[in-house]
XYZ file of C-alpha atoms in Angstrom:
526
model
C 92.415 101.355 -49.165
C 90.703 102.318 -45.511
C 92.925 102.807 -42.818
C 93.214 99.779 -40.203
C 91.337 99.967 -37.185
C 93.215 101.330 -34.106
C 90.185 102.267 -32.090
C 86.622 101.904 -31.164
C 84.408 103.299 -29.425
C 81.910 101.515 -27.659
C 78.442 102.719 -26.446
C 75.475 100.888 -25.971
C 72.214 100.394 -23.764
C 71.512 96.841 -25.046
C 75.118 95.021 -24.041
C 74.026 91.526 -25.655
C 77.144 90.208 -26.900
C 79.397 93.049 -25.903
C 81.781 91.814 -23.718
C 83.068 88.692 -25.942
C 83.240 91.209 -29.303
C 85.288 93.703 -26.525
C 87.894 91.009 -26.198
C 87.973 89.887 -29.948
C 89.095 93.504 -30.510
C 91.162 94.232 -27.591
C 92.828 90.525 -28.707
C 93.958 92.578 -32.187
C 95.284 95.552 -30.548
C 92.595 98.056 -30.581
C 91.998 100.326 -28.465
C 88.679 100.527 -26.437
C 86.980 104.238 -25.928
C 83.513 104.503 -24.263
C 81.051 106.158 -21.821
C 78.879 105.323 -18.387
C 77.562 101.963 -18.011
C 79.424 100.140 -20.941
C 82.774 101.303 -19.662
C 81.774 99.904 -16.213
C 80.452 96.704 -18.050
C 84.189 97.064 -20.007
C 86.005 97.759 -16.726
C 84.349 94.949 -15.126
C 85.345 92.340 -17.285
C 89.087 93.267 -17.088
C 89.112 94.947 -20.192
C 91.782 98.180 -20.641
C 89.108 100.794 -21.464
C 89.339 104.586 -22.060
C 86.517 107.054 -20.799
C 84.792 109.192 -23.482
C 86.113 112.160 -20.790
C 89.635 111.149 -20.859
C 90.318 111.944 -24.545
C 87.977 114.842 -24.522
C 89.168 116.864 -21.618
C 85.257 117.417 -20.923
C 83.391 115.693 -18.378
C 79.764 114.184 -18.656
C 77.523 116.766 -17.740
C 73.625 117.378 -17.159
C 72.631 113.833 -16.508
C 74.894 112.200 -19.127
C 73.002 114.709 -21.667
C 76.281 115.960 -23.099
C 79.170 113.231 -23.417
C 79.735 112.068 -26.612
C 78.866 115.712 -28.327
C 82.228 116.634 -29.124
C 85.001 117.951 -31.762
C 87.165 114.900 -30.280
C 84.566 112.376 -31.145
C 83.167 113.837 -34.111
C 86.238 114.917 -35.770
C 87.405 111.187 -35.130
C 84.472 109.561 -36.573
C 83.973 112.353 -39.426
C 88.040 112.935 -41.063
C 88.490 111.715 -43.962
C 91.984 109.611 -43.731
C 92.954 110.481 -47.238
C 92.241 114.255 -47.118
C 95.453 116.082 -45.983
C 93.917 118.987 -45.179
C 91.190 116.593 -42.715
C 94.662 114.479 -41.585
C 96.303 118.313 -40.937
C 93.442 119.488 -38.590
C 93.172 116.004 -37.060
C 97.036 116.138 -35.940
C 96.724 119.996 -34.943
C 93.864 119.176 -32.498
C 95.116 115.724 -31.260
C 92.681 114.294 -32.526
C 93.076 110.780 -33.200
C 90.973 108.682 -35.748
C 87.835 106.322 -34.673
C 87.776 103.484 -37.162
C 85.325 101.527 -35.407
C 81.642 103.057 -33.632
C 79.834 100.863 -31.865
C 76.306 102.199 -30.662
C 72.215 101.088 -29.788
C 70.527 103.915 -29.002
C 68.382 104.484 -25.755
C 65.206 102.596 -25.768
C 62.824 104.446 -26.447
C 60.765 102.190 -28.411
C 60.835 99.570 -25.543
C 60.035 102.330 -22.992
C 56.337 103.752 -24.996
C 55.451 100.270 -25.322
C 55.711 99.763 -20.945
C 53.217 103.174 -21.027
C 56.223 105.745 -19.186
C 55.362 108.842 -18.140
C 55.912 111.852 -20.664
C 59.141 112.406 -18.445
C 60.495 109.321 -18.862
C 59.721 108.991 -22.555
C 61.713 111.959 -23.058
C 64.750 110.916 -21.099
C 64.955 107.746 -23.485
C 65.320 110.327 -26.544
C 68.520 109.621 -27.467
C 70.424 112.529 -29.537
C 74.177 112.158 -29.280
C 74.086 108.255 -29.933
C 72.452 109.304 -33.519
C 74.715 111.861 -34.039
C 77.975 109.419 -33.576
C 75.689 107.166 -35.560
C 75.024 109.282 -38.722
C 78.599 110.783 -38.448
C 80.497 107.136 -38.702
C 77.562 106.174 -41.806
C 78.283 108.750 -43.698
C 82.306 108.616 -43.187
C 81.736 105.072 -44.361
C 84.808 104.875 -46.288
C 86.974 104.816 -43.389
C 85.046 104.072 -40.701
C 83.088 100.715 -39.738
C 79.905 101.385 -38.351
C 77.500 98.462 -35.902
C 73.988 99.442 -34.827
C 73.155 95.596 -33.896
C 74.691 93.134 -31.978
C 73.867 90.196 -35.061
C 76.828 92.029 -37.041
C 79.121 91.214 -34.599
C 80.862 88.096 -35.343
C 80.886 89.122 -39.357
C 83.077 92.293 -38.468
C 85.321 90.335 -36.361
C 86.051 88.132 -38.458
C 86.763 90.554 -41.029
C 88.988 92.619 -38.609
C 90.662 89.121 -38.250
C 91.223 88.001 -41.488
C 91.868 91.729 -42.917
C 94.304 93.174 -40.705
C 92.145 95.361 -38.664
C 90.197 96.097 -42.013
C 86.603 95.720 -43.214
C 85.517 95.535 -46.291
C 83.900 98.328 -48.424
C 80.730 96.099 -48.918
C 80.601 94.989 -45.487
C 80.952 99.123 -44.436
C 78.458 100.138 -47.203
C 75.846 97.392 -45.788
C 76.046 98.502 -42.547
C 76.288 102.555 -43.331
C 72.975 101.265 -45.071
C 71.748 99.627 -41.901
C 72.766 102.792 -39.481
C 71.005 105.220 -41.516
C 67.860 103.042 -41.794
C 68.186 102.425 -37.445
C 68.585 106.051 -36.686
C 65.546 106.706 -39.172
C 63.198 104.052 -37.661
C 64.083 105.427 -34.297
C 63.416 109.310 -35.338
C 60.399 107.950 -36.653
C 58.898 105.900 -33.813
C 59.827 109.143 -31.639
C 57.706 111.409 -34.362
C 54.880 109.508 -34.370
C 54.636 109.554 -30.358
C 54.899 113.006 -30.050
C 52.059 112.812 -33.057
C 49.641 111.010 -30.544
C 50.540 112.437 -27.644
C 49.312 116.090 -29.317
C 46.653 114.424 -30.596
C 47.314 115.403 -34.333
C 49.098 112.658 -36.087
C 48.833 114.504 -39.668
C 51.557 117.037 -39.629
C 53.531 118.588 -42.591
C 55.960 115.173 -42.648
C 55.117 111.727 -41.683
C 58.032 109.471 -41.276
C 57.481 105.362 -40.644
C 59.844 102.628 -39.749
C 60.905 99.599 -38.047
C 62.515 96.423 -37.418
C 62.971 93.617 -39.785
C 61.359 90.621 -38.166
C 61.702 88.146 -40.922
C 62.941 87.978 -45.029
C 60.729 85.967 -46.703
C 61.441 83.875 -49.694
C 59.152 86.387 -51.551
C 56.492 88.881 -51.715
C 52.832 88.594 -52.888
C 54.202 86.610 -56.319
C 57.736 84.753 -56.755
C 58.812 87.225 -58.410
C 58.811 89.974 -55.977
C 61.228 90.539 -53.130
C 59.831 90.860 -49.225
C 60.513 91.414 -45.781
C 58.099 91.520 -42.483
C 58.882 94.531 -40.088
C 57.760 95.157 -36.834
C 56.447 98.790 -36.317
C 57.237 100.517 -32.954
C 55.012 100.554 -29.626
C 52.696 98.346 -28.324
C 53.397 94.569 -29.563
C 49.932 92.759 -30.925
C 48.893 91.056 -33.892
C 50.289 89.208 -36.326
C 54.444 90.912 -35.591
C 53.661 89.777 -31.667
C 52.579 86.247 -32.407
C 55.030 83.167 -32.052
C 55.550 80.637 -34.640
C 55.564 77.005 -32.663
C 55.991 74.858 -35.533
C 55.251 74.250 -39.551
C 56.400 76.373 -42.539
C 58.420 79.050 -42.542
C 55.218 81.702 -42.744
C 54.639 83.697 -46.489
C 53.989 87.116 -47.200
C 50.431 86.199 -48.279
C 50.390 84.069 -44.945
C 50.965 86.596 -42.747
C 48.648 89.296 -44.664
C 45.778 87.154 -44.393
C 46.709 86.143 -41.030
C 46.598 89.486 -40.507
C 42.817 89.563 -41.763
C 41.567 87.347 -39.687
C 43.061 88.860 -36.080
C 41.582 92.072 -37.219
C 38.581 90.438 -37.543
C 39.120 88.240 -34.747
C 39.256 91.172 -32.603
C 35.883 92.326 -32.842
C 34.507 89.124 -30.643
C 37.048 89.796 -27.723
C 38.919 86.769 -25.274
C 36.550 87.462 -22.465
C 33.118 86.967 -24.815
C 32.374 83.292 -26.182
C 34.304 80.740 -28.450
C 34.526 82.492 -31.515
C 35.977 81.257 -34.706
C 37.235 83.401 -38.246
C 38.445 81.646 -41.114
C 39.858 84.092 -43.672
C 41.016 83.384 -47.581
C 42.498 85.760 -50.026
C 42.297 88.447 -46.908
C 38.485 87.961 -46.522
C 36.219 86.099 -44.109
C 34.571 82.607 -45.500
C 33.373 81.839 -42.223
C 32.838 83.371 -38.972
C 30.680 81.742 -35.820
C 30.805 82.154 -32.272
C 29.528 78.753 -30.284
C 29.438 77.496 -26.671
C 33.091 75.889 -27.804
C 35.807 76.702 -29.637
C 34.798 73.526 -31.566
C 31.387 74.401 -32.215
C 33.096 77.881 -33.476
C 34.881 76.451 -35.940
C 31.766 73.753 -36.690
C 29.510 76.862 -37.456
C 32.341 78.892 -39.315
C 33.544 76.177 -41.799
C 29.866 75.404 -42.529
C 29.420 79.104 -44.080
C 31.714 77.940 -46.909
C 33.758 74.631 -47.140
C 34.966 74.765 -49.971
C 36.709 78.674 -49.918
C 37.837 77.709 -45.964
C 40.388 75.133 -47.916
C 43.968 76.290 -47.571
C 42.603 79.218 -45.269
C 43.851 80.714 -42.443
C 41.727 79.570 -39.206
C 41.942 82.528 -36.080
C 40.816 81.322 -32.484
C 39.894 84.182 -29.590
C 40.131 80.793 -27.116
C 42.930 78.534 -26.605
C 43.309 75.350 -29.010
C 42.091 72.465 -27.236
C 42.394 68.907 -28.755
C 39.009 68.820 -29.841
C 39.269 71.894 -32.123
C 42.963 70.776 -33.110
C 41.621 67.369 -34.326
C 38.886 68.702 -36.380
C 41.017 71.549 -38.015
C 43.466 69.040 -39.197
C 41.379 66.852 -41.059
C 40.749 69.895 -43.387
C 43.684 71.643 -45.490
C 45.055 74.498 -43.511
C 47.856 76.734 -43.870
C 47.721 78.661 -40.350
C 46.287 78.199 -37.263
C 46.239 80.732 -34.811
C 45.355 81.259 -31.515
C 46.162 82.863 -27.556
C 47.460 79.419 -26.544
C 47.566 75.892 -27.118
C 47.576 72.757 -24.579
C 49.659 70.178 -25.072
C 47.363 67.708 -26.670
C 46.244 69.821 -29.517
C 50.143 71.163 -29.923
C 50.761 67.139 -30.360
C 48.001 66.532 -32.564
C 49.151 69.779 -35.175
C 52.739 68.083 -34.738
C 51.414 65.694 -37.177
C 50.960 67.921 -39.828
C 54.860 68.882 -40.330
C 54.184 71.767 -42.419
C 50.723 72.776 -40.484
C 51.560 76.336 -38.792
C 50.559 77.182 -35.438
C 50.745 80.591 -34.038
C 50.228 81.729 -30.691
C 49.902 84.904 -29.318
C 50.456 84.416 -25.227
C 48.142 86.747 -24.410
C 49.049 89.931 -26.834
C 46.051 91.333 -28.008
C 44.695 90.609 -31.269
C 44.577 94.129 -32.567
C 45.755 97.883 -31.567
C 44.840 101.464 -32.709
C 47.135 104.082 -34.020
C 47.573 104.507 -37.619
C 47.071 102.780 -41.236
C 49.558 103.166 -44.177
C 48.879 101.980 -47.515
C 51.711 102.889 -50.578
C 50.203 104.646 -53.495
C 51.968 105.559 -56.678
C 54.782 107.945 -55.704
C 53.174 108.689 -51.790
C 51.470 107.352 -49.030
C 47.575 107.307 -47.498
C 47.492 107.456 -43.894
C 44.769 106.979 -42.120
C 43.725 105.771 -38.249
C 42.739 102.494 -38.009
C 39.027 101.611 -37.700
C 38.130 101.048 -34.046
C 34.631 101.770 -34.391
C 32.675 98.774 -33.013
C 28.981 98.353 -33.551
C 28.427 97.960 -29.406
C 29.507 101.711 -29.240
C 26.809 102.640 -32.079
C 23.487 104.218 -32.063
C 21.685 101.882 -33.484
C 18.234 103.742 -35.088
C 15.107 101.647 -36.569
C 13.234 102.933 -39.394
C 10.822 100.712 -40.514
C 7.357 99.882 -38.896
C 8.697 96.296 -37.799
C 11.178 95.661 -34.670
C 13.532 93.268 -35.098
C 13.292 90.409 -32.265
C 16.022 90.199 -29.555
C 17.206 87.242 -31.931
C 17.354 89.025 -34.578
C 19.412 91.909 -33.240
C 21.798 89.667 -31.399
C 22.637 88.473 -35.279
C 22.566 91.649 -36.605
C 25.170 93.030 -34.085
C 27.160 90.033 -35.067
C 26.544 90.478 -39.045
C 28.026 93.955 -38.815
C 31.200 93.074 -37.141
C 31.841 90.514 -39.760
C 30.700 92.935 -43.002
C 33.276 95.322 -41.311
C 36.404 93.228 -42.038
C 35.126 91.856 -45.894
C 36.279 93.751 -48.696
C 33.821 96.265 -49.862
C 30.861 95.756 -51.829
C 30.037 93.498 -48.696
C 26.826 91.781 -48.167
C 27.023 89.348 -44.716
C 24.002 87.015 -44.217
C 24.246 85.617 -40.409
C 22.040 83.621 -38.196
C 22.356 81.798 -34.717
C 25.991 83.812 -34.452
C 27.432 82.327 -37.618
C 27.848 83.388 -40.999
C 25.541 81.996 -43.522
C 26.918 83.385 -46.365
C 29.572 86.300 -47.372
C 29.655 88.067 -50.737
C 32.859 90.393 -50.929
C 34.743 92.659 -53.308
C 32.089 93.042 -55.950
C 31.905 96.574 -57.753
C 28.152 96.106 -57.277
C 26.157 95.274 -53.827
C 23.367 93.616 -55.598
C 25.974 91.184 -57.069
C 27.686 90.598 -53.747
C 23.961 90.111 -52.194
C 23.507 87.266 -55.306
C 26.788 86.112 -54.934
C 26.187 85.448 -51.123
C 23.032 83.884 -51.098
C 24.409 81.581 -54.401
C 27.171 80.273 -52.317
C 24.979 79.605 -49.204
C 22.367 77.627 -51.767
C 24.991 75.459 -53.053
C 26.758 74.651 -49.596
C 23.045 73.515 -48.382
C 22.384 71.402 -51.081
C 25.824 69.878 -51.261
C 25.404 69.236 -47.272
C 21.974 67.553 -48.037
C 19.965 70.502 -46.391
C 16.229 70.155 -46.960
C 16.192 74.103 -47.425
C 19.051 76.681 -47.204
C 19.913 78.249 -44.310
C 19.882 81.516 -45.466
C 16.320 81.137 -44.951
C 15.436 83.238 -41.502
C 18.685 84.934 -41.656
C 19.716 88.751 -41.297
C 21.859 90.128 -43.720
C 24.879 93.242 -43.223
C 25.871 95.964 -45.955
C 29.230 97.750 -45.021
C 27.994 100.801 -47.079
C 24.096 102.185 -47.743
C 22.042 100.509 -50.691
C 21.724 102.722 -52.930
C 18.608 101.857 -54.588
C 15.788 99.437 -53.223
C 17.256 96.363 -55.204
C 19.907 94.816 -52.923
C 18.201 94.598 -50.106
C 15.021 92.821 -52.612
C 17.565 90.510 -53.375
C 18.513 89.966 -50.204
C 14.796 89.639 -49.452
C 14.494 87.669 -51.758
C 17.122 85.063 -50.221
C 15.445 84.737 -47.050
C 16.451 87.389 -44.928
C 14.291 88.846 -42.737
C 16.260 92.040 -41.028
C 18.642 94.232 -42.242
C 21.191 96.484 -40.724
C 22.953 99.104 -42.814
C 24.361 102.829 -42.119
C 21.937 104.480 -44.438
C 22.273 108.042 -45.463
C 21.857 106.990 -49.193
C 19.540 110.062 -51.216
C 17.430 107.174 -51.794
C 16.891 105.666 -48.039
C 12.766 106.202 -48.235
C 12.667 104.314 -50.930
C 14.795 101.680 -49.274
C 12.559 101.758 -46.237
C 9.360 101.677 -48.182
C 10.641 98.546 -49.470
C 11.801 96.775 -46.742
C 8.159 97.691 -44.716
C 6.635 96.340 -48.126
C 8.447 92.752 -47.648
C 7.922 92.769 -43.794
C 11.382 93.379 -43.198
C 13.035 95.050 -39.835
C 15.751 97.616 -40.585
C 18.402 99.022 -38.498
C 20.223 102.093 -39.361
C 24.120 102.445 -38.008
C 24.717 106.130 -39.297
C 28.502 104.489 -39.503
C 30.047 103.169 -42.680
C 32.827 100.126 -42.937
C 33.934 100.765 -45.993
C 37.767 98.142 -46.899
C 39.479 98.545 -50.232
């Protein structure tokens, strides 16, 4: 059975909470240790504090540097209480135990993500809080270990009720917990140093960070899930605020996730534009003189697959938009901001959520991870927009300034639909999407069936696809998708090319009257 606690020591940046657990402890007798600003915030509130200096005999030196980075503390934190020879060396250099360490580390998350200079980044490298850390985690037996102020009241109340004892659970949970912070943090502080050499890929790639919400499950019932916040700059999905309906899902928030990334290609400052993702992929995308008309042109791609989707604004939700969303099946809005109106209108679907973002941005660069069988893929994330391309014509017929404005706009889309992807677009809306197929012709069929069956069901004399301009992520291969596509109605096509058979390709598309625009870049999404 674990020694009861007879001192602490307390030393943290983020004091949330401190001062009332201070006094829960002091109220059972134990004694307070700690060092700079929290034994001012201590002193302060009348509490009997000791300075980390006092029982060491050492004074902080070189900026507060060296403080805690001691035999005193370590030896405190690190004897084990039912080792005679530990309890022997303990009483030989006065050393007197530390059943309690209290400790959040510098910032240093917090201070990348306000851009500080190299210097100051630096400075918020913490080292002897993750030492004191690691020391109490692994000395878990006897010592009680808190890395976040939410554990608190639970190890007061067991300090309480136990007579200055934890459990072993409770100290195994949070050992658990430590380790995990300290890793996170080394982590966040390897991947900066990654970026700011400019080679991210070294011999050992660590990842991490904090648990913004347990879901009930994962991608199925019967799988367990959590959503974590990664360090740096907040945006997306982890930066967005839930204002009302369900408690978001894991598939929720990865398709959510879809449709920002998409989202993101038709930036705030541009016109109204409207995504509406299912299953991870677009069903409809349009950009209008509204945020209305957006959503008008983008649920008109596909009505049917936009049914429980997941509907991503670049403007604000005005009532308008709000009251024409919610006469469909939705499960999340999502947008910068709301006005009231609309917020009151979505009110009346209870389990309707709405997200807003409050001005984060939609999406961020830095690096991709994806779990394979026993290891990781990393990759950057693709930031390649098709603004920044050199687009290159090959065939004898330009496309018209209307047709290139769609093209552009195809391209962003086939970017963010899983690959094969085939995009047919016109008048800045998608006309029809074909995605995930193993072959392109079948995603070019699949596409232009979808977009025949949406006319006819909306009474369209002929299908829109007719006129149209349709997007491959990836080369064609062979002459026979873009026939099909052809075929459909389209009448330009924009591609990357580089396939052993782009002649034939082109010989085709002059053959049909096409116009053909080569990106030389690929948007390939498994």
């Amino acid at each position: 059975m674990t020694e009861p606690v007879r001192r602490a020591l307390l030393s943290v940046s983020d004091k949330t909470g401190l001062i009332d657990f201070a006094r829960k402890l002091v109220s059972l007798g134990i004694e307070l240790v700690s060092t700079g600003g929290t034994a001012k915030a201590l002193a302060e509130a009348g509490l009997p504090v000791l300075e980390v200096s006092g029982i060491t005999g050492f004074p902080e030196i070189m900026d507060g540097r060296v403080k805690t980075l001691h035999p005193t503390i370590h030896g405190g934190l690190l004897g084990i209480r039912s080792n005679a020879e530990h309890k022997a060396a303990m009483a030989r250099h006065d050393i007197t135990p530390i059943g309690l360490l209290v400790v959040n580390l510098y910032p240093f998350e917090a201070t990348v993500a306000r851009g500080a200079s190299w210097e100051d980044t630096v400075e918020n490298i913490d080292v002897g809080g993750p030492a004191m850390i690691r020391a109490a985690a692994k000395n878990h037996d006897d010592v009680t270990v808190i890395v976040d102020s939410a554990d608190y009241d639970t190890v007061a109340g067991e300090l309480a009720g136990g007579g200055n004892t934890t459990t072993l659970a409770t100290r195994r949970g949070l050992a658990a917990k430590a380790f995990a912070r300290t890793a996170s943090y080394d982590a966040a502080i390897s991947q900066w140093f990654g970026a700011q050499s400019g080679e991210p890929f070294n011999s050992y790639f660590a990842t991490g960070g904090s648990k913004l919400q347990a879901l009930r499950y994962g991608e199925n019932p019967h799988q367990k899930a959590a959503f974590y916040a990664t360090p740096g700059e907040s945006f997306g999905i982890a930066a967005a605020r839930q204002l009302q309906g369900k408690e978001l899902s894991y598939n929720n928030i990865n398709d959510t996730d879809a449709a920002l990334e998409c989202l993101a290609e038709f930036a705030s400052g541009d016109q109204p534009a409207c995504v509406i993702v299912k299953h991870a992929n677009p069903c409809g995308v349009a950009v209008g003189g509204s945020s209305v008309e957006a959503y008008r042109k983008a649920l008109a791609c596909d009505p049917v697959s936009a049914f429980g989707g997941i509907i991503a604004l670049n403007h604000g939700l005005d009532s308008a938009t709000a009251a024409e969303i919610t006469e469909l099946f939705t499960e999340v809005i999502i947008a910068p901001y709301a006005d009231e109106e609309a917020i009151e209108i979505v009110a009346r679907k209870k389990n309707l959520r709405l997200l807003l973002l409050d001005g984060r941005p939609l999406s961020g660069a830095g690096l991709s991870v994806k779990s394979v069988g026993g290891g990781l893929l990393v990759q950057t994330r693709d930031t390649m927009s098709v603004d920044a391309m050199a687009l290159r014509v090959v065939t004898r017929r330009q496309p018209t300034p209307a047709e290139l404005d769609d093209l552009r706009f195809a391209f962003r889309v086939a970017k963010h639909v899983k690959s094969n992807a085939i995009v047919y677009a016109k008048d800045g809306a998608t006309v029809g999407i074909g995605a995930g197929q193993m072959s392109r012709v079948d995603s070019a069929r699949i596409a232009a069936r979808k977009n025949e069956d949406v006319s006819r069901e909306s009474g369209r004399a002929k299908p829109s696809i007719l006129g149209s301009v349709v997007a491959s992520d990836a080369f064609f291969p062979f002459p026979d998708g873009l026939l099909q596509a052809a075929e459909a109605g389209a009448t330009a096509v924009i591609q990357p090319g580089g396939s052993m058979k782009d002649d034939d390709v082109i010989r085709a598309a002059d053959e049909r009257g096409l116009a053909m625009v080569f990106t030389g870049i690929r948007h390939f999404r498994h």
